[in-house]
PDB file of C-alpha atoms in Angstrom:
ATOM      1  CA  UNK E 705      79.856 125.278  42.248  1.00 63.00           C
ATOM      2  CA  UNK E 706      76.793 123.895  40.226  1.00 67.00           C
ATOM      3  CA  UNK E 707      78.972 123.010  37.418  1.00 91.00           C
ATOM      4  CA  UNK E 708      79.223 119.478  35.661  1.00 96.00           C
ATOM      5  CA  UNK E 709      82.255 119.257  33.702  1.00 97.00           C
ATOM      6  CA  UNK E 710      83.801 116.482  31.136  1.00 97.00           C
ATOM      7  CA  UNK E 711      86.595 115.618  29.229  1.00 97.00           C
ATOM      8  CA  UNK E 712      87.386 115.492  26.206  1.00 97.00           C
ATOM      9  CA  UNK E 713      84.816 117.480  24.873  1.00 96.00           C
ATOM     10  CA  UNK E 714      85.281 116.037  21.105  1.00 97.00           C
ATOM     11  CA  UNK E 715      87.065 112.406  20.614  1.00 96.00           C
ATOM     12  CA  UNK E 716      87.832 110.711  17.738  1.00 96.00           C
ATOM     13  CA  UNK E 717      88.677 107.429  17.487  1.00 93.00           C
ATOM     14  CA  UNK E 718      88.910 103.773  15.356  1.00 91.00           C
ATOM     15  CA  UNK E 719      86.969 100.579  15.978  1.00 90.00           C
ATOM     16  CA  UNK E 720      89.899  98.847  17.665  1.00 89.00           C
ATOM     17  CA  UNK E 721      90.317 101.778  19.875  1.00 90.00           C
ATOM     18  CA  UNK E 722      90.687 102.196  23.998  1.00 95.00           C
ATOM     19  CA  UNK E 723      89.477 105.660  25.144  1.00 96.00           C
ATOM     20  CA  UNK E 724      87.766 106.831  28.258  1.00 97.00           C
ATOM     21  CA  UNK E 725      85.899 109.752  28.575  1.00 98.00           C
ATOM     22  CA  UNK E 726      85.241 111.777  32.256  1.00 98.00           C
ATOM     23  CA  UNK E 727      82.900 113.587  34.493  1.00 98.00           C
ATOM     24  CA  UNK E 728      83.275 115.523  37.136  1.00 97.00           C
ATOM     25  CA  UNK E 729      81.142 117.189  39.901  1.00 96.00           C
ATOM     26  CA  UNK E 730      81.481 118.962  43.284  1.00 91.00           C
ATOM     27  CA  UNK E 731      77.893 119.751  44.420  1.00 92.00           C
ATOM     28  CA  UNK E 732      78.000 116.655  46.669  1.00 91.00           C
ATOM     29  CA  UNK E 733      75.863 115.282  44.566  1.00 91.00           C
ATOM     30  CA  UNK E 734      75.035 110.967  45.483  1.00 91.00           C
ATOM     31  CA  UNK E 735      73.953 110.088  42.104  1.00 92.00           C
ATOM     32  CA  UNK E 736      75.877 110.483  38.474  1.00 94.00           C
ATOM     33  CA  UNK E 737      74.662 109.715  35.173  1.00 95.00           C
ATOM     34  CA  UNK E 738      75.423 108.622  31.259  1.00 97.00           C
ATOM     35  CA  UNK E 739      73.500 109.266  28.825  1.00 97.00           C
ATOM     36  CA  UNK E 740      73.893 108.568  24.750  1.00 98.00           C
ATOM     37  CA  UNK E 741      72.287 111.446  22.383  1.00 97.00           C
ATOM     38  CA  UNK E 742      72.219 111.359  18.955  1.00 96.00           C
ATOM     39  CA  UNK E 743      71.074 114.043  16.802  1.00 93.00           C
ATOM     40  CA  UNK E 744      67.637 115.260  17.060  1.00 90.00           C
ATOM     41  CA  UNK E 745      66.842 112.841  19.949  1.00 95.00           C
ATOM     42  CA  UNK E 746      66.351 113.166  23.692  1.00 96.00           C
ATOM     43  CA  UNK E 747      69.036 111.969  25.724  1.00 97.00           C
ATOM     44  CA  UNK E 748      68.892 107.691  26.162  1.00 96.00           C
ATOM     45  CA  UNK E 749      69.925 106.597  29.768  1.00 95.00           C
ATOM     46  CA  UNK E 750      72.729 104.232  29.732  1.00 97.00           C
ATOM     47  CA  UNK E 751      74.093 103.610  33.262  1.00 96.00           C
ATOM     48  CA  UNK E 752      72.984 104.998  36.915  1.00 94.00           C
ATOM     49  CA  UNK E 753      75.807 105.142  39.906  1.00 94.00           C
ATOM     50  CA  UNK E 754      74.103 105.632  43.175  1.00 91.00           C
ATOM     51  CA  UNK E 755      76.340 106.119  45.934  1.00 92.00           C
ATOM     52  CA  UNK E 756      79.331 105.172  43.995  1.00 93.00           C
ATOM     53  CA  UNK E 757      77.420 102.377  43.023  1.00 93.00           C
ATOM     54  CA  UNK E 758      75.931 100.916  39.464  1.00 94.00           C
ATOM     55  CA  UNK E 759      72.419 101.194  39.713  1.00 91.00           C
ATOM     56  CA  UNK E 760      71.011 101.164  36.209  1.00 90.00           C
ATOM     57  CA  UNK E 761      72.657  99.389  33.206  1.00 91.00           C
ATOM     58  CA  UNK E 762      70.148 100.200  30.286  1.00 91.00           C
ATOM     59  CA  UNK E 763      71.671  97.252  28.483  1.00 92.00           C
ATOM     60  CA  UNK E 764      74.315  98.317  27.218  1.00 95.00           C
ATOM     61  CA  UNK E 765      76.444  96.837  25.464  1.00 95.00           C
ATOM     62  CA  UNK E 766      79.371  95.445  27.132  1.00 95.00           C
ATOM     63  CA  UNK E 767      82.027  97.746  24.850  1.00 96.00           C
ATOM     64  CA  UNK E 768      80.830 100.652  27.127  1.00 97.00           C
ATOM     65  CA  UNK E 769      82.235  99.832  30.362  1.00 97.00           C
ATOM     66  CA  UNK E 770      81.296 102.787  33.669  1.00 97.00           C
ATOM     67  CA  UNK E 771      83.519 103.371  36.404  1.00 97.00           C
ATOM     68  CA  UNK E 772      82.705 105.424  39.574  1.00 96.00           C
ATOM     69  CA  UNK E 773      86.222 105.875  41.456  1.00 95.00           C
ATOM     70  CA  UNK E 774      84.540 108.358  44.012  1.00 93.00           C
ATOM     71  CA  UNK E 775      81.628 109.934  44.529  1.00 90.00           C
ATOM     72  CA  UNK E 776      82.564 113.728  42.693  1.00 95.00           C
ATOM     73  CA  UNK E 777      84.076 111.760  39.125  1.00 97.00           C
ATOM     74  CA  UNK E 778      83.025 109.186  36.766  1.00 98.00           C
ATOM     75  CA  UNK E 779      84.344 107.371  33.703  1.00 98.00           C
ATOM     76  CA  UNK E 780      83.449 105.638  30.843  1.00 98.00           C
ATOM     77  CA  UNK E 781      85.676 103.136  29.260  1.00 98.00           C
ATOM     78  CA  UNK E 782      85.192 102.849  25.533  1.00 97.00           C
ATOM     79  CA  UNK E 783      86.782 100.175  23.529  1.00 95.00           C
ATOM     80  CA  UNK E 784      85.890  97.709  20.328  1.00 93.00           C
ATOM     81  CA  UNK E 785      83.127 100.628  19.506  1.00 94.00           C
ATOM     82  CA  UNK E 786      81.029 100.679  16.433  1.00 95.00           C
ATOM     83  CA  UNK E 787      80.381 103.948  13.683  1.00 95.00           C
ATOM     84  CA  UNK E 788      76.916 103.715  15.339  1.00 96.00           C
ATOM     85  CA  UNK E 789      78.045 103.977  18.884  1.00 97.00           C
ATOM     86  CA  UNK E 790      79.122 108.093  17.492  1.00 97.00           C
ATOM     87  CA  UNK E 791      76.774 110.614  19.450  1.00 97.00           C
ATOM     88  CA  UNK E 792      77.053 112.932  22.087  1.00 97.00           C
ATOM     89  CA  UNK E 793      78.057 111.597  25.315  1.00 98.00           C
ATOM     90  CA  UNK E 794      76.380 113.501  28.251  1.00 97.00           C
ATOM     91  CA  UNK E 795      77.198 112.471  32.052  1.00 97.00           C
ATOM     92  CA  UNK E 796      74.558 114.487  34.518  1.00 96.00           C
ATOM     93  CA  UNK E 797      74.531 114.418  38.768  1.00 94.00           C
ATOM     94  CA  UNK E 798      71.485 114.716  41.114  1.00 91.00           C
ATOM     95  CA  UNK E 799      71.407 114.695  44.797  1.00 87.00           C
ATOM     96  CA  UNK E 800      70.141 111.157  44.754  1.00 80.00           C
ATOM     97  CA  UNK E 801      68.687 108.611  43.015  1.00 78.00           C
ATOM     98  CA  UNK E 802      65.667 107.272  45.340  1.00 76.00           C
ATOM     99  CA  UNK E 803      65.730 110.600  47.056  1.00 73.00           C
ATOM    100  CA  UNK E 804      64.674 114.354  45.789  1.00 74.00           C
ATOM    101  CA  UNK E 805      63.018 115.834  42.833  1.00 77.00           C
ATOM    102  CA  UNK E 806      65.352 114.143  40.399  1.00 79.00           C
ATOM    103  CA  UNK E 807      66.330 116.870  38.834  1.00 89.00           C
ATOM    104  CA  UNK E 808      69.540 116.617  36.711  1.00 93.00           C
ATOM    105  CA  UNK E 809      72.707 118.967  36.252  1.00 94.00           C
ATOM    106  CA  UNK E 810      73.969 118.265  32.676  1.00 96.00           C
ATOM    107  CA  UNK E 811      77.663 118.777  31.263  1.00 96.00           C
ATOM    108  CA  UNK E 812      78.467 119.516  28.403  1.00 96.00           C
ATOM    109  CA  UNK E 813      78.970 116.440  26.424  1.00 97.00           C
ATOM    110  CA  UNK E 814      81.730 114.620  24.609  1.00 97.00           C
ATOM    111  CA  UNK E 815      80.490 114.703  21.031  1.00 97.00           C
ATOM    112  CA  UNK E 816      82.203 110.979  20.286  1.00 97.00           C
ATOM    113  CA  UNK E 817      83.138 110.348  16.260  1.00 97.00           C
ATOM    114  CA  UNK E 818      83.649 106.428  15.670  1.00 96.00           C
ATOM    115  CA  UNK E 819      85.668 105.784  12.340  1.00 93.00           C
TER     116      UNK E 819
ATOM    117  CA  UNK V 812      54.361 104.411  34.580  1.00 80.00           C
ATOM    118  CA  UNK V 813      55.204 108.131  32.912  1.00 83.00           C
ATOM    119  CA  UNK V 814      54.854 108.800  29.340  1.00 91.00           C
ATOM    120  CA  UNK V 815      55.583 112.694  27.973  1.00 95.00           C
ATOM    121  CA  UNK V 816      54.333 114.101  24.952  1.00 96.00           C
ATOM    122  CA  UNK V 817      55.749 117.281  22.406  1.00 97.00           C
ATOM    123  CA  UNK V 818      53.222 117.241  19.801  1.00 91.00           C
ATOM    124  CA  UNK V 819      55.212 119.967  18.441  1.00 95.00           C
ATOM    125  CA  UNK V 820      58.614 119.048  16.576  1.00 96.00           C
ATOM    126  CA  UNK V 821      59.615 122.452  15.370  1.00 97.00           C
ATOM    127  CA  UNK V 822      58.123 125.830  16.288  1.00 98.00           C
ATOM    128  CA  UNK V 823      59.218 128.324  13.659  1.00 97.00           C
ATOM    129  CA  UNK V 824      58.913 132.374  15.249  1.00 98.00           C
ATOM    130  CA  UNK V 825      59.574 135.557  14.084  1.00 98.00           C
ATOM    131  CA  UNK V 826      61.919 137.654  16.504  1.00 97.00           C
ATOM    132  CA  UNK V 827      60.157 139.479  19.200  1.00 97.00           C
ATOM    133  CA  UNK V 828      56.639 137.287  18.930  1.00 98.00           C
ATOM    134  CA  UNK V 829      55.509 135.386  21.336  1.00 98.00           C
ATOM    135  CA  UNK V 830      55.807 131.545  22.018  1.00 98.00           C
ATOM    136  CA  UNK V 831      54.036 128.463  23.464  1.00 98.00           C
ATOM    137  CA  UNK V 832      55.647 124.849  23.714  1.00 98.00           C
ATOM    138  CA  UNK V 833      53.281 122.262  24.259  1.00 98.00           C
ATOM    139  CA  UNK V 834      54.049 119.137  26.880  1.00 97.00           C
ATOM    140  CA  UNK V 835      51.509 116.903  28.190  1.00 97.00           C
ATOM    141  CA  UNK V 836      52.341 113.681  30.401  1.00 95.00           C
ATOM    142  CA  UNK V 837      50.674 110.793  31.198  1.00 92.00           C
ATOM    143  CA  UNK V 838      50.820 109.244  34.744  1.00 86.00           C
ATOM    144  CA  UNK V 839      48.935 107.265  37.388  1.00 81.00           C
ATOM    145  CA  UNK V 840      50.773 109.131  40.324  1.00 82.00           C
ATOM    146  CA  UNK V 841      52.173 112.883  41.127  1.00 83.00           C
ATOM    147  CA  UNK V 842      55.091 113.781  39.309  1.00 86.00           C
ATOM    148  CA  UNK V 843      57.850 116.781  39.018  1.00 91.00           C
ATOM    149  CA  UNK V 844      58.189 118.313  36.061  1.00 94.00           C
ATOM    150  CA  UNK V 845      61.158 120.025  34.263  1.00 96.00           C
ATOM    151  CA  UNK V 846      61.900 122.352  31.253  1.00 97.00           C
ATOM    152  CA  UNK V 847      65.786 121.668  29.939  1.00 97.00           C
ATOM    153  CA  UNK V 848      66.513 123.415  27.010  1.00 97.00           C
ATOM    154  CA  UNK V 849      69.816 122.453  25.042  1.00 97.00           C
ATOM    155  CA  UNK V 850      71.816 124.884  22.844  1.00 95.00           C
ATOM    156  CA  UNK V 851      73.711 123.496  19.087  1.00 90.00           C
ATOM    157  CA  UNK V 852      76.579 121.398  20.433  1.00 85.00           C
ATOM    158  CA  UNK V 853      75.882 121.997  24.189  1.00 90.00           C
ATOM    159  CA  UNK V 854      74.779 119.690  27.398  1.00 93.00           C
ATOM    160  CA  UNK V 855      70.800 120.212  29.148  1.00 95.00           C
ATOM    161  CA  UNK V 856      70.489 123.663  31.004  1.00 95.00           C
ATOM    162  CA  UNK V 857      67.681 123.628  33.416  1.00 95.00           C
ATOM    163  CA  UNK V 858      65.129 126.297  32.246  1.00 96.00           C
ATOM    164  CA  UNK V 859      62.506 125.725  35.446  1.00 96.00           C
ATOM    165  CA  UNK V 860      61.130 122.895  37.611  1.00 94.00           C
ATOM    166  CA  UNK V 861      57.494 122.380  38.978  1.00 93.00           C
ATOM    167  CA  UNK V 862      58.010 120.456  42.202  1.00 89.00           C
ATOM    168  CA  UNK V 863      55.141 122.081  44.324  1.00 85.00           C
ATOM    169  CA  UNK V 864      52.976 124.915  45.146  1.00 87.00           C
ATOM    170  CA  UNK V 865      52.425 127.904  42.831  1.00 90.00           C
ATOM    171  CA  UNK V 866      51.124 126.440  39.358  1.00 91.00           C
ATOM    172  CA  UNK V 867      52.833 129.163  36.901  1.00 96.00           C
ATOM    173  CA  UNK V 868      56.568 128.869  37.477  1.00 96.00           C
ATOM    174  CA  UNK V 869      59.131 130.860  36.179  1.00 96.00           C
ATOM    175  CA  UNK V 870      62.231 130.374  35.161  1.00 95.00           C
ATOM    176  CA  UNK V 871      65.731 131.857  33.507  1.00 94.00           C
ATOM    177  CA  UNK V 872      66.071 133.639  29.879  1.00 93.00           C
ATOM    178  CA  UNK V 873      62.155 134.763  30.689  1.00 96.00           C
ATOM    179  CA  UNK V 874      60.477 132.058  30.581  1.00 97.00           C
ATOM    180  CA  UNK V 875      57.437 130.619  32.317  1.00 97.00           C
ATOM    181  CA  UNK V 876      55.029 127.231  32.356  1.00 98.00           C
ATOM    182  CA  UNK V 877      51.815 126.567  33.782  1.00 96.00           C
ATOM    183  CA  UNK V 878      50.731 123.285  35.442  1.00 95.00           C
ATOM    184  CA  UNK V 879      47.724 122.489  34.856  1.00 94.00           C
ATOM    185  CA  UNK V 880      47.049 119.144  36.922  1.00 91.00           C
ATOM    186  CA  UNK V 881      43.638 118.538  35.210  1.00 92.00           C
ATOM    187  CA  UNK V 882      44.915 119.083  31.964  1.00 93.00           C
ATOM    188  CA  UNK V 883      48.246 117.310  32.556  1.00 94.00           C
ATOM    189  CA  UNK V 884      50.041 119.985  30.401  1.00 95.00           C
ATOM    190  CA  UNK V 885      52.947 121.889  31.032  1.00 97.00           C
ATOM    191  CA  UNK V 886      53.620 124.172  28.563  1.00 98.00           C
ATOM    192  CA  UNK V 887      56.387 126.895  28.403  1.00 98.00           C
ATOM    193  CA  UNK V 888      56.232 130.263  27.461  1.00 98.00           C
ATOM    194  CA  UNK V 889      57.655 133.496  26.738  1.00 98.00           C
ATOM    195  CA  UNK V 890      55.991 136.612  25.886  1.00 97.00           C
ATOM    196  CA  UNK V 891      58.844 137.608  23.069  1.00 97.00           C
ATOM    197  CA  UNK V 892      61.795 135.314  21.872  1.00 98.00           C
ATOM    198  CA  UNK V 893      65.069 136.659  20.706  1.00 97.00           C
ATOM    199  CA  UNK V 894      67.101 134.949  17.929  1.00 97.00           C
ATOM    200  CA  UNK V 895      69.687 133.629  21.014  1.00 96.00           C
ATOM    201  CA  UNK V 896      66.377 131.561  21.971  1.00 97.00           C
ATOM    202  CA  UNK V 897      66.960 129.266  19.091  1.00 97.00           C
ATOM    203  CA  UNK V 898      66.885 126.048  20.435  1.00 97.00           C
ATOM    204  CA  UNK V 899      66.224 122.423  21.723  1.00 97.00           C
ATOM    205  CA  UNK V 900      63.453 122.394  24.198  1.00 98.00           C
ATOM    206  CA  UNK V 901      62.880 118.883  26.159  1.00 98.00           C
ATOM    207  CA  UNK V 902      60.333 118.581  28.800  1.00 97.00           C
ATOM    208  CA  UNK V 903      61.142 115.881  31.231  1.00 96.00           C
ATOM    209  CA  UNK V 904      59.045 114.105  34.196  1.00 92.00           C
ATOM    210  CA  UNK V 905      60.051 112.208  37.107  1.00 88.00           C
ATOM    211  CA  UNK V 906      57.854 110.254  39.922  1.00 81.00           C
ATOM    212  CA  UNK V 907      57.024 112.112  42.661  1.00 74.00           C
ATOM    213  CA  UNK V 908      58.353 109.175  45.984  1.00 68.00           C
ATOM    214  CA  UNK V 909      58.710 106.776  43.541  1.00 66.00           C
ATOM    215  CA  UNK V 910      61.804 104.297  44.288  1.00 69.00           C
ATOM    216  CA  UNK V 911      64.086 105.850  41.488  1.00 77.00           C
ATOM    217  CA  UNK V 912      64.458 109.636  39.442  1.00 78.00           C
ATOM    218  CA  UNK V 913      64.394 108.558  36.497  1.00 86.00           C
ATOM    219  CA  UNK V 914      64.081 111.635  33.924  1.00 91.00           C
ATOM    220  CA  UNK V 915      61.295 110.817  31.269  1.00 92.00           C
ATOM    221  CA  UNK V 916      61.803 112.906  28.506  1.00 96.00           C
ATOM    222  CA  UNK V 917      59.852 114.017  25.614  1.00 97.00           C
ATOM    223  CA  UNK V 918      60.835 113.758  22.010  1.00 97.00           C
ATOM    224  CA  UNK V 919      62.063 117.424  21.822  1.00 97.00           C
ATOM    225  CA  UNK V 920      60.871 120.585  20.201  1.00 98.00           C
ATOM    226  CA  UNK V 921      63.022 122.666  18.163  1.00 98.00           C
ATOM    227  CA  UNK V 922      62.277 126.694  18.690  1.00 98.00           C
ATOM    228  CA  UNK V 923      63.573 127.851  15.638  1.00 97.00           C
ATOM    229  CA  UNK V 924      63.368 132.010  15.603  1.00 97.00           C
ATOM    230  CA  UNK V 925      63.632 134.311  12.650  1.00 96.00           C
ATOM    231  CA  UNK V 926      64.769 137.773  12.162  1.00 95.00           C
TER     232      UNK V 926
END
């Protein structure tokens, strides 16, 4: 299975809001990603887990909040969010994050809509 | 520390004509280099990967890039596009043994291929 799936994969939602969008993976992969994309743009790394462990917070802002319950899912807790924070969500998985060639399995994305 | 550069923003084609996507990198120390190309509402597919040996590397959908070291390029190619090729192409670099994988990206270029 080389598959990266998430959930929802569209999510609407106000500015007072709680929502959490998921990733899951079962390549046994060590390190998960999330990334922000807006239109036109590469990907923008927002948070690293590493062994089920935050390893990277891109300084984001605190209304994004990650959660890494085991090493094959991850979350990310959305609340208080702001019309700018709408893009496409995408969570990615790698063997490891100090370890390999680094390269990334993508899902899908949650394209996110903040009214 | 690694910079990567897509001169190109938008490569207009006709159907059945060749192509060539341009990526060059800047970096002080070995690096792997990817190909992800992303389709209209859709997460990063892995097109191909330069990790080692062989310069000319192939990939899915019939494509190919060349590393050229001296050059630092690595563009892609494909001797005759199809309309399904229409599409995001990001080129992305990550330190060979360096203490993270971070994916540096490039700025995108959009393969955009005519009947």
């Amino acid at each position: 299975d080389t598959e990266v799936t998430q959930t929802p994969k569209h999510l609407v939602m106000g500015m007072t809001n709680k929502k959490s969008l998921k990733c899951e993976q079962h390549m046994g992969h060590r390190a998960m990603y999330w990334y922000k994309q807006k239109a036109k743009k590469p990907p923008e790394l927002m948070f690293v887990y590493s062994y089920e462990k935050l390893s990277i917070n891109e300084s984001v802002p605190s209304r994004f909040s990650p959660e890494c319950p085991n090493s094959s899912l991850l979350n990310l807790h959305l609340h208080a969010l702001q019309p700018e924070d709408s893009a496409l969500y995408l969570c990615a998985s790698s063997q490891g994050w100090a370890s390999g060639s680094g390269e990334q399995f993508f899902g899908p994305g949650t394209r996110l809509t903040v009214l | 520390a690694q910079s990567v550069t897509q001169l190109d923003s938008q490569v207009p084609v006709f159907e059945e004509a060749p192509v060539e996507l341009r990526c060059n990198y800047s970096s002080s120390v070995s690096v792997y280099l990817f190909w992800y190309v992303q389709y209209p509402n859709q997460g990063l597919q892995l097109l191909l990967k330069y990790l080692s040996g062989s310069t000319l590397v192939k990939g899915i959908n019939g494509f190919e890039a060349e590393f050229n070291k001296s050059q630092t390029s690595f563009h892609l190619r494909k001797p005759s596009v199809h309309i399904s090729d229409t599409a995001e192409y990001f080129c992305a670099v990550s330190r060979y043994g360096g203490a993270t994988n971070k994916l540096i990206f490039g700025t995108g270029t959009l393969l955009a291929v005519q009947p």
